[in-house]
Amino acid sequence: MKKNYLSVTDLSADQTWQVFKLAKKLKLEWKEKGKHQQNWLDNKTMAMIFEKPSLRTRLSFETALTQLGGHAIYLGPNDIGMGKRESVGDIAIVTSSMCDLIMARVFKHSTIEQLAKHSSAPVINALSDLEHPCQILADVMTIWEEKDNLQNLTVAFVGDGDNNVTNSLCLASAILGINFKCASPEKYLMSDKVIDQAKLIAKTSGSTISQSTNPIEAVEGSDVVITDTWVSMGDESEKKERLKIFMPYQVNKKLMSVAKPAAIFMHCLPAYRGNEVSSEVIDGPQSVVFLEAENRLHVQKALILYLMGLQ
Ligand code: CP
Ligand code: NVA
């Protein structure tokens, strides 16, 4: 059966670990030899549909296809006008009749679900309003690399709780047995739906999932501190109000000082220094944001090979 990756919950803990281990192998192989043993994606094409801007996502997917011996085609909003020039279903049928894989960055999560429904090829969510699962694969791979394992770790997310990155991080933590704490302003707490789903999943892995409005309480004693922009793509009209409400949630030196001394700082980027994070933290010794960004490439190679049944 065709496999999609629309949510972090599309892979079990075992399957996620399979992807991480393959990603690590591919990363080391590429760094040592500058090529892979095999052109896994010879004659294969991936369509990359973007309704929103991107640096890392486009770079990492396109580079992944090149390094695996395949080809990627960029389709921006002005090229196909998804749902406007043509229906999402027709786009999925036509694209998957010619391409072996579809990756899409969309405004509404229902759009990626529609694509997956009508596509005969695997579909990967490259960010929707609900989830950013590929980002979180790279984040957790980075945590694994930095901390050597994922056992007895606590991740604190500070900022916009009702956000794609937060949702995927919370769910992935529940799947993989990482304790997760979120601190957001009252108006921007995580949705009950995601929190309840994560708590249910966490019953199997044994991790704890919690949220509050108190950043100090969330960060205290944590191993990883994560934030994201306060104004996600699509939220621009609320920028002024958001910047004011979120200011007490900035990750700065004072807030980092209550985490464990060996805690790392993460951010999916792009970052807005002086808003969600101070320069001294993101450019300081605890920050692993550029390693995190690079791991997008390695983990997405592994994800693609896994979804296509090539590994
Ligand atoms: N983190 C991330 O998805 O970056 P881009 O928006 O630049 O792709
Ligand atoms: N939450 C951010 C992530 C950017 C990569 C957004 O959706 O804009």
Tab-separated table of C-alpha atoms and ligand atoms in Angstrom:
chain	number	residue	atom	x	y	z
A	1	MET	CA	0.000	0.000	0.000
A	2	LYS	CA	1.161	3.566	-0.754
A	3	LYS	CA	2.749	5.267	2.268
A	4	ASN	CA	2.293	8.991	2.954
A	5	TYR	CA	3.915	11.212	5.560
A	6	LEU	CA	1.372	13.881	6.463
A	7	SER	CA	1.811	13.772	10.230
A	8	VAL	CA	4.530	12.551	12.588
A	9	THR	CA	1.919	9.993	13.700
A	10	ASP	CA	2.160	8.292	10.281
A	11	LEU	CA	5.296	6.522	11.552
A	12	SER	CA	5.387	4.375	14.710
A	13	ALA	CA	8.278	4.695	17.158
A	14	ASP	CA	10.036	1.725	15.516
A	15	GLN	CA	9.554	3.120	12.010
A	16	THR	CA	10.807	6.554	13.109
A	17	TRP	CA	13.924	4.956	14.580
A	18	GLN	CA	14.427	3.062	11.316
A	19	VAL	CA	14.398	6.423	9.496
A	20	PHE	CA	16.817	8.024	12.029
A	21	LYS	CA	19.303	5.158	11.772
A	22	LEU	CA	19.216	5.214	7.983
A	23	ALA	CA	19.604	9.024	8.040
A	24	LYS	CA	22.695	8.709	10.218
A	25	LYS	CA	24.161	6.081	7.872
A	26	LEU	CA	23.487	8.236	4.803
A	27	LYS	CA	24.889	11.319	6.527
A	28	LEU	CA	28.155	9.588	7.432
A	29	GLU	CA	28.442	8.009	3.978
A	30	TRP	CA	27.931	11.347	2.220
A	31	LYS	CA	30.396	13.135	4.511
A	32	GLU	CA	33.060	10.441	4.099
A	33	LYS	CA	32.728	9.670	0.399
A	34	GLY	CA	30.783	12.550	-1.171
A	35	LYS	CA	28.498	9.997	-2.837
A	36	HIS	CA	26.174	7.136	-2.027
A	37	GLN	CA	26.816	3.478	-2.641
A	38	GLN	CA	23.861	3.375	-4.981
A	39	ASN	CA	21.793	5.814	-7.096
A	40	TRP	CA	18.628	4.811	-5.276
A	41	LEU	CA	16.411	7.251	-7.179
A	42	ASP	CA	17.756	6.708	-10.693
A	43	ASN	CA	15.059	7.877	-13.167
A	44	LYS	CA	12.765	8.943	-10.331
A	45	THR	CA	11.172	12.383	-10.145
A	46	MET	CA	9.691	14.266	-7.195
A	47	ALA	CA	7.243	17.161	-7.624
A	48	MET	CA	7.689	19.901	-5.005
A	49	ILE	CA	4.505	21.972	-4.624
A	50	PHE	CA	4.877	25.223	-2.666
A	51	GLU	CA	2.005	27.519	-1.662
A	52	LYS	CA	4.382	29.400	0.703
A	53	PRO	CA	8.026	30.566	0.623
A	54	SER	CA	10.938	28.371	1.735
A	55	LEU	CA	14.705	28.177	1.974
A	56	ARG	CA	15.550	24.991	3.917
A	57	THR	CA	12.661	22.824	2.757
A	58	ARG	CA	13.219	23.403	-0.935
A	59	LEU	CA	17.014	23.198	-0.628
A	60	SER	CA	16.995	20.008	1.417
A	61	PHE	CA	14.436	18.133	-0.697
A	62	GLU	CA	15.920	19.194	-4.021
A	63	THR	CA	19.466	18.397	-2.857
A	64	ALA	CA	18.283	15.058	-1.443
A	65	LEU	CA	16.885	14.068	-4.837
A	66	THR	CA	20.095	15.090	-6.610
A	67	GLN	CA	22.328	13.210	-4.170
A	68	LEU	CA	20.158	10.076	-4.420
A	69	GLY	CA	20.366	10.129	-8.215
A	70	GLY	CA	16.848	11.460	-8.949
A	71	HIS	CA	15.345	14.763	-10.076
A	72	ALA	CA	13.084	17.316	-8.349
A	73	ILE	CA	10.731	19.806	-10.020
A	74	TYR	CA	9.729	23.019	-8.209
A	75	LEU	CA	6.115	24.119	-8.665
A	76	GLY	CA	5.480	27.486	-7.006
A	77	PRO	CA	2.151	29.215	-6.361
A	78	ASN	CA	2.286	31.081	-9.651
A	79	ASP	CA	2.920	27.878	-11.601
A	80	ILE	CA	-0.082	25.749	-10.709
A	81	GLY	CA	-2.498	27.853	-8.616
A	82	MET	CA	-3.649	24.960	-6.472
A	83	GLY	CA	-7.414	24.964	-6.009
A	84	LYS	CA	-7.708	28.105	-8.119
A	85	ARG	CA	-6.408	27.322	-11.618
A	86	GLU	CA	-7.109	23.634	-11.070
A	87	SER	CA	-8.649	21.421	-8.391
A	88	VAL	CA	-6.349	19.780	-5.829
A	89	GLY	CA	-7.636	16.347	-6.865
A	90	ASP	CA	-6.881	16.856	-10.582
A	91	ILE	CA	-3.409	18.184	-9.711
A	92	ALA	CA	-2.717	15.082	-7.606
A	93	ILE	CA	-3.864	12.654	-10.331
A	94	VAL	CA	-1.874	14.365	-13.112
A	95	THR	CA	1.271	14.909	-11.018
A	96	SER	CA	1.392	11.347	-9.692
A	97	SER	CA	0.871	9.947	-13.201
A	98	MET	CA	4.281	11.395	-14.122
A	99	CYS	CA	6.181	11.734	-10.833
A	100	ASP	CA	7.134	9.075	-8.276
A	101	LEU	CA	6.728	11.265	-5.202
A	102	ILE	CA	4.948	14.498	-4.236
A	103	MET	CA	6.095	16.915	-1.558
A	104	ALA	CA	3.831	19.853	-0.723
A	105	ARG	CA	3.894	22.933	1.511
A	106	VAL	CA	0.327	24.202	1.923
A	107	PHE	CA	-1.776	26.647	3.905
A	108	LYS	CA	-4.544	24.248	4.945
A	109	HIS	CA	-3.840	20.743	6.202
A	110	SER	CA	-7.000	19.592	4.349
A	111	THR	CA	-5.203	20.453	1.075
A	112	ILE	CA	-2.407	17.964	1.762
A	113	GLU	CA	-4.997	15.361	2.762
A	114	GLN	CA	-6.785	15.927	-0.559
A	115	LEU	CA	-3.497	15.585	-2.447
A	116	ALA	CA	-2.762	12.315	-0.646
A	117	LYS	CA	-6.265	11.020	-1.302
A	118	HIS	CA	-6.014	11.462	-5.068
A	119	SER	CA	-2.290	10.809	-5.603
A	120	SER	CA	-1.094	7.361	-6.666
A	121	ALA	CA	2.408	8.311	-5.419
A	122	PRO	CA	3.512	8.888	-1.788
A	123	VAL	CA	2.799	12.406	-0.494
A	124	ILE	CA	5.009	14.204	2.057
A	125	ASN	CA	3.818	17.146	4.166
A	126	ALA	CA	6.477	19.873	3.895
A	127	LEU	CA	4.477	22.134	6.284
A	128	SER	CA	0.785	22.826	6.695
A	129	ASP	CA	-1.061	24.954	9.240
A	130	LEU	CA	-1.356	21.841	11.436
A	131	GLU	CA	2.037	20.076	11.230
A	132	HIS	CA	5.634	20.348	10.078
A	133	PRO	CA	6.596	16.674	10.405
A	134	CYS	CA	9.835	16.700	8.350
A	135	GLN	CA	11.175	19.542	10.503
A	136	ILE	CA	10.513	17.545	13.627
A	137	LEU	CA	12.227	14.445	12.229
A	138	ALA	CA	15.325	16.630	11.774
A	139	ASP	CA	14.886	18.139	15.256
A	140	VAL	CA	14.643	14.801	17.030
A	141	MET	CA	17.546	13.390	14.995
A	142	THR	CA	19.573	16.402	16.183
A	143	ILE	CA	18.563	15.813	19.805
A	144	TRP	CA	19.587	12.152	19.438
A	145	GLU	CA	22.970	13.169	17.998
A	146	GLU	CA	23.578	15.758	20.714
A	147	LYS	CA	22.355	13.726	23.686
A	148	ASP	CA	23.254	10.215	22.439
A	149	ASN	CA	19.787	8.854	23.252
A	150	LEU	CA	16.217	10.037	23.806
A	151	GLN	CA	15.706	8.486	27.220
A	152	ASN	CA	14.794	10.615	30.241
A	153	LEU	CA	14.924	13.812	28.230
A	154	THR	CA	12.655	16.822	28.641
A	155	VAL	CA	11.978	19.194	25.766
A	156	ALA	CA	10.495	22.619	26.489
A	157	PHE	CA	8.766	24.569	23.735
A	158	VAL	CA	8.237	28.253	24.497
A	159	GLY	CA	6.112	30.463	22.252
A	160	ASP	CA	3.194	29.868	19.900
A	161	GLY	CA	1.478	26.695	21.097
A	162	ASP	CA	-1.163	26.681	18.383
A	163	ASN	CA	1.446	26.127	15.692
A	164	ASN	CA	2.567	23.472	13.199
A	165	VAL	CA	6.056	23.024	14.718
A	166	THR	CA	4.675	22.753	18.276
A	167	ASN	CA	2.039	20.203	17.247
A	168	SER	CA	4.508	17.911	15.459
A	169	LEU	CA	7.069	18.237	18.270
A	170	CYS	CA	4.502	17.387	20.947
A	171	LEU	CA	3.195	14.345	19.032
A	172	ALA	CA	6.702	13.100	18.152
A	173	SER	CA	7.751	13.449	21.801
A	174	ALA	CA	4.781	11.326	22.839
A	175	ILE	CA	5.636	8.665	20.237
A	176	LEU	CA	9.345	8.525	21.097
A	177	GLY	CA	9.105	8.748	24.899
A	178	ILE	CA	10.426	12.294	25.345
A	179	ASN	CA	8.855	14.450	28.095
A	180	PHE	CA	7.289	17.555	26.551
A	181	LYS	CA	6.422	20.864	28.211
A	182	CYS	CA	4.922	23.827	26.386
A	183	ALA	CA	4.570	27.435	27.578
A	184	SER	CA	2.404	29.856	25.600
A	185	PRO	CA	0.239	32.900	26.227
A	186	GLU	CA	-3.342	31.974	27.190
A	187	LYS	CA	-4.664	32.948	23.744
A	188	TYR	CA	-2.119	30.777	21.904
A	189	LEU	CA	-2.169	27.521	23.888
A	190	MET	CA	-2.009	24.208	22.056
A	191	SER	CA	-5.380	22.871	20.951
A	192	ASP	CA	-7.091	20.328	23.226
A	193	LYS	CA	-7.260	17.989	20.241
A	194	VAL	CA	-3.470	17.780	19.808
A	195	ILE	CA	-2.723	17.681	23.548
A	196	ASP	CA	-5.297	14.905	24.093
A	197	GLN	CA	-3.954	12.935	21.119
A	198	ALA	CA	-0.386	13.285	22.451
A	199	LYS	CA	-1.397	12.252	26.000
A	200	LEU	CA	-3.093	9.146	24.612
A	201	ILE	CA	-0.007	8.197	22.557
A	202	ALA	CA	2.262	8.919	25.565
A	203	LYS	CA	0.485	6.216	27.572
A	204	THR	CA	2.389	3.692	25.438
A	205	SER	CA	5.794	5.413	25.475
A	206	GLY	CA	5.585	6.520	29.118
A	207	SER	CA	6.452	10.178	28.527
A	208	THR	CA	4.711	13.159	30.113
A	209	ILE	CA	2.977	15.914	28.137
A	210	SER	CA	2.007	19.226	29.717
A	211	GLN	CA	1.362	22.860	28.915
A	212	SER	CA	1.055	26.081	30.884
A	213	THR	CA	1.403	29.821	30.451
A	214	ASN	CA	4.629	29.932	32.493
A	215	PRO	CA	7.909	29.862	30.496
A	216	ILE	CA	10.126	29.463	33.577
A	217	GLU	CA	8.153	26.463	34.780
A	218	ALA	CA	8.447	24.866	31.309
A	219	VAL	CA	12.175	25.469	30.843
A	220	GLU	CA	13.263	24.653	34.411
A	221	GLY	CA	15.446	21.527	34.376
A	222	SER	CA	14.872	20.814	30.683
A	223	ASP	CA	17.444	19.318	28.302
A	224	VAL	CA	16.265	21.061	25.145
A	225	VAL	CA	14.669	24.494	24.707
A	226	ILE	CA	12.855	25.126	21.434
A	227	THR	CA	11.004	28.067	19.996
A	228	ASP	CA	9.622	29.197	16.631
A	229	THR	CA	8.552	32.445	15.037
A	230	TRP	CA	5.674	34.253	16.744
A	231	VAL	CA	4.200	35.119	13.337
A	232	SER	CA	3.865	32.025	11.150
A	233	MET	CA	3.251	32.187	7.406
A	234	GLY	CA	-0.437	33.051	7.103
A	235	ASP	CA	-0.580	34.942	10.456
A	236	GLU	CA	0.968	38.178	9.111
A	237	SER	CA	-2.194	40.262	9.653
A	238	GLU	CA	-1.906	39.601	13.433
A	239	LYS	CA	1.779	40.581	13.600
A	240	LYS	CA	1.442	43.732	15.724
A	241	GLU	CA	-0.767	42.133	18.358
A	242	ARG	CA	1.308	38.943	18.470
A	243	LEU	CA	4.647	40.715	18.992
A	244	LYS	CA	3.210	42.437	22.057
A	245	ILE	CA	1.579	39.366	23.610
A	246	PHE	CA	4.551	37.050	23.032
A	247	MET	CA	7.326	39.332	24.363
A	248	PRO	CA	7.426	37.688	27.850
A	249	TYR	CA	8.060	34.383	26.053
A	250	GLN	CA	11.375	35.373	24.457
A	251	VAL	CA	14.107	32.742	24.882
A	252	ASN	CA	17.022	34.760	26.273
A	253	LYS	CA	19.979	34.119	28.530
A	254	LYS	CA	17.885	34.572	31.673
A	255	LEU	CA	15.343	31.961	30.577
A	256	MET	CA	18.081	29.548	29.371
A	257	SER	CA	19.745	29.828	32.800
A	258	VAL	CA	16.926	27.800	34.414
A	259	ALA	CA	17.372	24.887	31.963
A	260	LYS	CA	20.035	22.231	32.649
A	261	PRO	CA	23.555	23.656	32.178
A	262	ALA	CA	24.090	21.268	29.229
A	263	ALA	CA	20.751	22.196	27.612
A	264	ILE	CA	20.703	22.900	23.890
A	265	PHE	CA	18.719	25.586	22.074
A	266	MET	CA	16.836	24.777	18.860
A	267	HIS	CA	14.831	26.715	16.263
A	268	CYS	CA	13.573	25.502	12.884
A	269	LEU	CA	14.521	28.849	11.261
A	270	PRO	CA	13.920	31.412	9.854
A	271	ALA	CA	14.528	33.159	13.200
A	272	TYR	CA	13.700	36.715	14.207
A	273	ARG	CA	16.471	37.774	16.594
A	274	GLY	CA	15.183	40.095	19.303
A	275	ASN	CA	11.680	38.583	19.107
A	276	GLU	CA	11.294	34.878	19.919
A	277	VAL	CA	15.025	34.492	20.661
A	278	SER	CA	17.808	36.852	21.666
A	279	SER	CA	20.977	36.986	19.509
A	280	GLU	CA	23.103	35.885	22.454
A	281	VAL	CA	21.187	32.609	22.687
A	282	ILE	CA	20.761	31.717	19.007
A	283	ASP	CA	24.350	32.714	18.206
A	284	GLY	CA	25.708	31.362	21.501
A	285	PRO	CA	27.362	28.069	22.529
A	286	GLN	CA	24.142	26.220	23.419
A	287	SER	CA	22.580	26.753	19.996
A	288	VAL	CA	22.476	23.846	17.507
A	289	VAL	CA	20.234	25.543	14.943
A	290	PHE	CA	22.516	25.089	11.934
A	291	LEU	CA	23.109	21.415	12.640
A	292	GLU	CA	19.332	21.124	12.971
A	293	ALA	CA	18.863	22.798	9.569
A	294	GLU	CA	21.444	20.548	7.871
A	295	ASN	CA	19.806	17.429	9.290
A	296	ARG	CA	16.725	18.214	7.193
A	297	LEU	CA	18.732	16.943	4.206
A	298	HIS	CA	19.882	13.702	5.818
A	299	VAL	CA	16.605	12.725	7.471
A	300	GLN	CA	14.495	13.503	4.387
A	301	LYS	CA	16.727	11.274	2.246
A	302	ALA	CA	16.003	8.451	4.683
A	303	LEU	CA	12.273	9.276	4.788
A	304	ILE	CA	12.027	9.214	0.988
A	305	LEU	CA	13.790	5.840	0.708
A	306	TYR	CA	11.579	4.459	3.479
A	307	LEU	CA	8.300	5.690	1.919
A	308	MET	CA	9.288	4.401	-1.502
A	309	GLY	CA	10.077	0.980	-0.078
A	310	LEU	CA	13.690	1.219	-1.213
A	311	GLN	CA	15.114	0.613	2.272
B	1	CP	N1	12.400	25.377	8.702
B	1	CP	C1	11.887	25.509	7.495
B	1	CP	O1	10.951	24.808	7.092
B	1	CP	O2	12.489	26.473	6.716
B	1	CP	P1	11.942	27.049	5.346
B	1	CP	O3	10.629	27.703	5.623
B	1	CP	O4	12.990	28.010	4.884
B	1	CP	O5	11.764	25.897	4.377
B	2	NVA	N1	5.658	27.998	12.166
B	2	NVA	C1	6.412	28.528	11.036
B	2	NVA	C2	7.452	27.564	10.585
B	2	NVA	C3	8.351	28.078	9.497
B	2	NVA	C4	9.310	27.054	8.983
B	2	NVA	C5	5.451	28.864	9.917
B	2	NVA	O1	4.499	28.119	9.687
B	2	NVA	O2	5.650	29.892	9.265
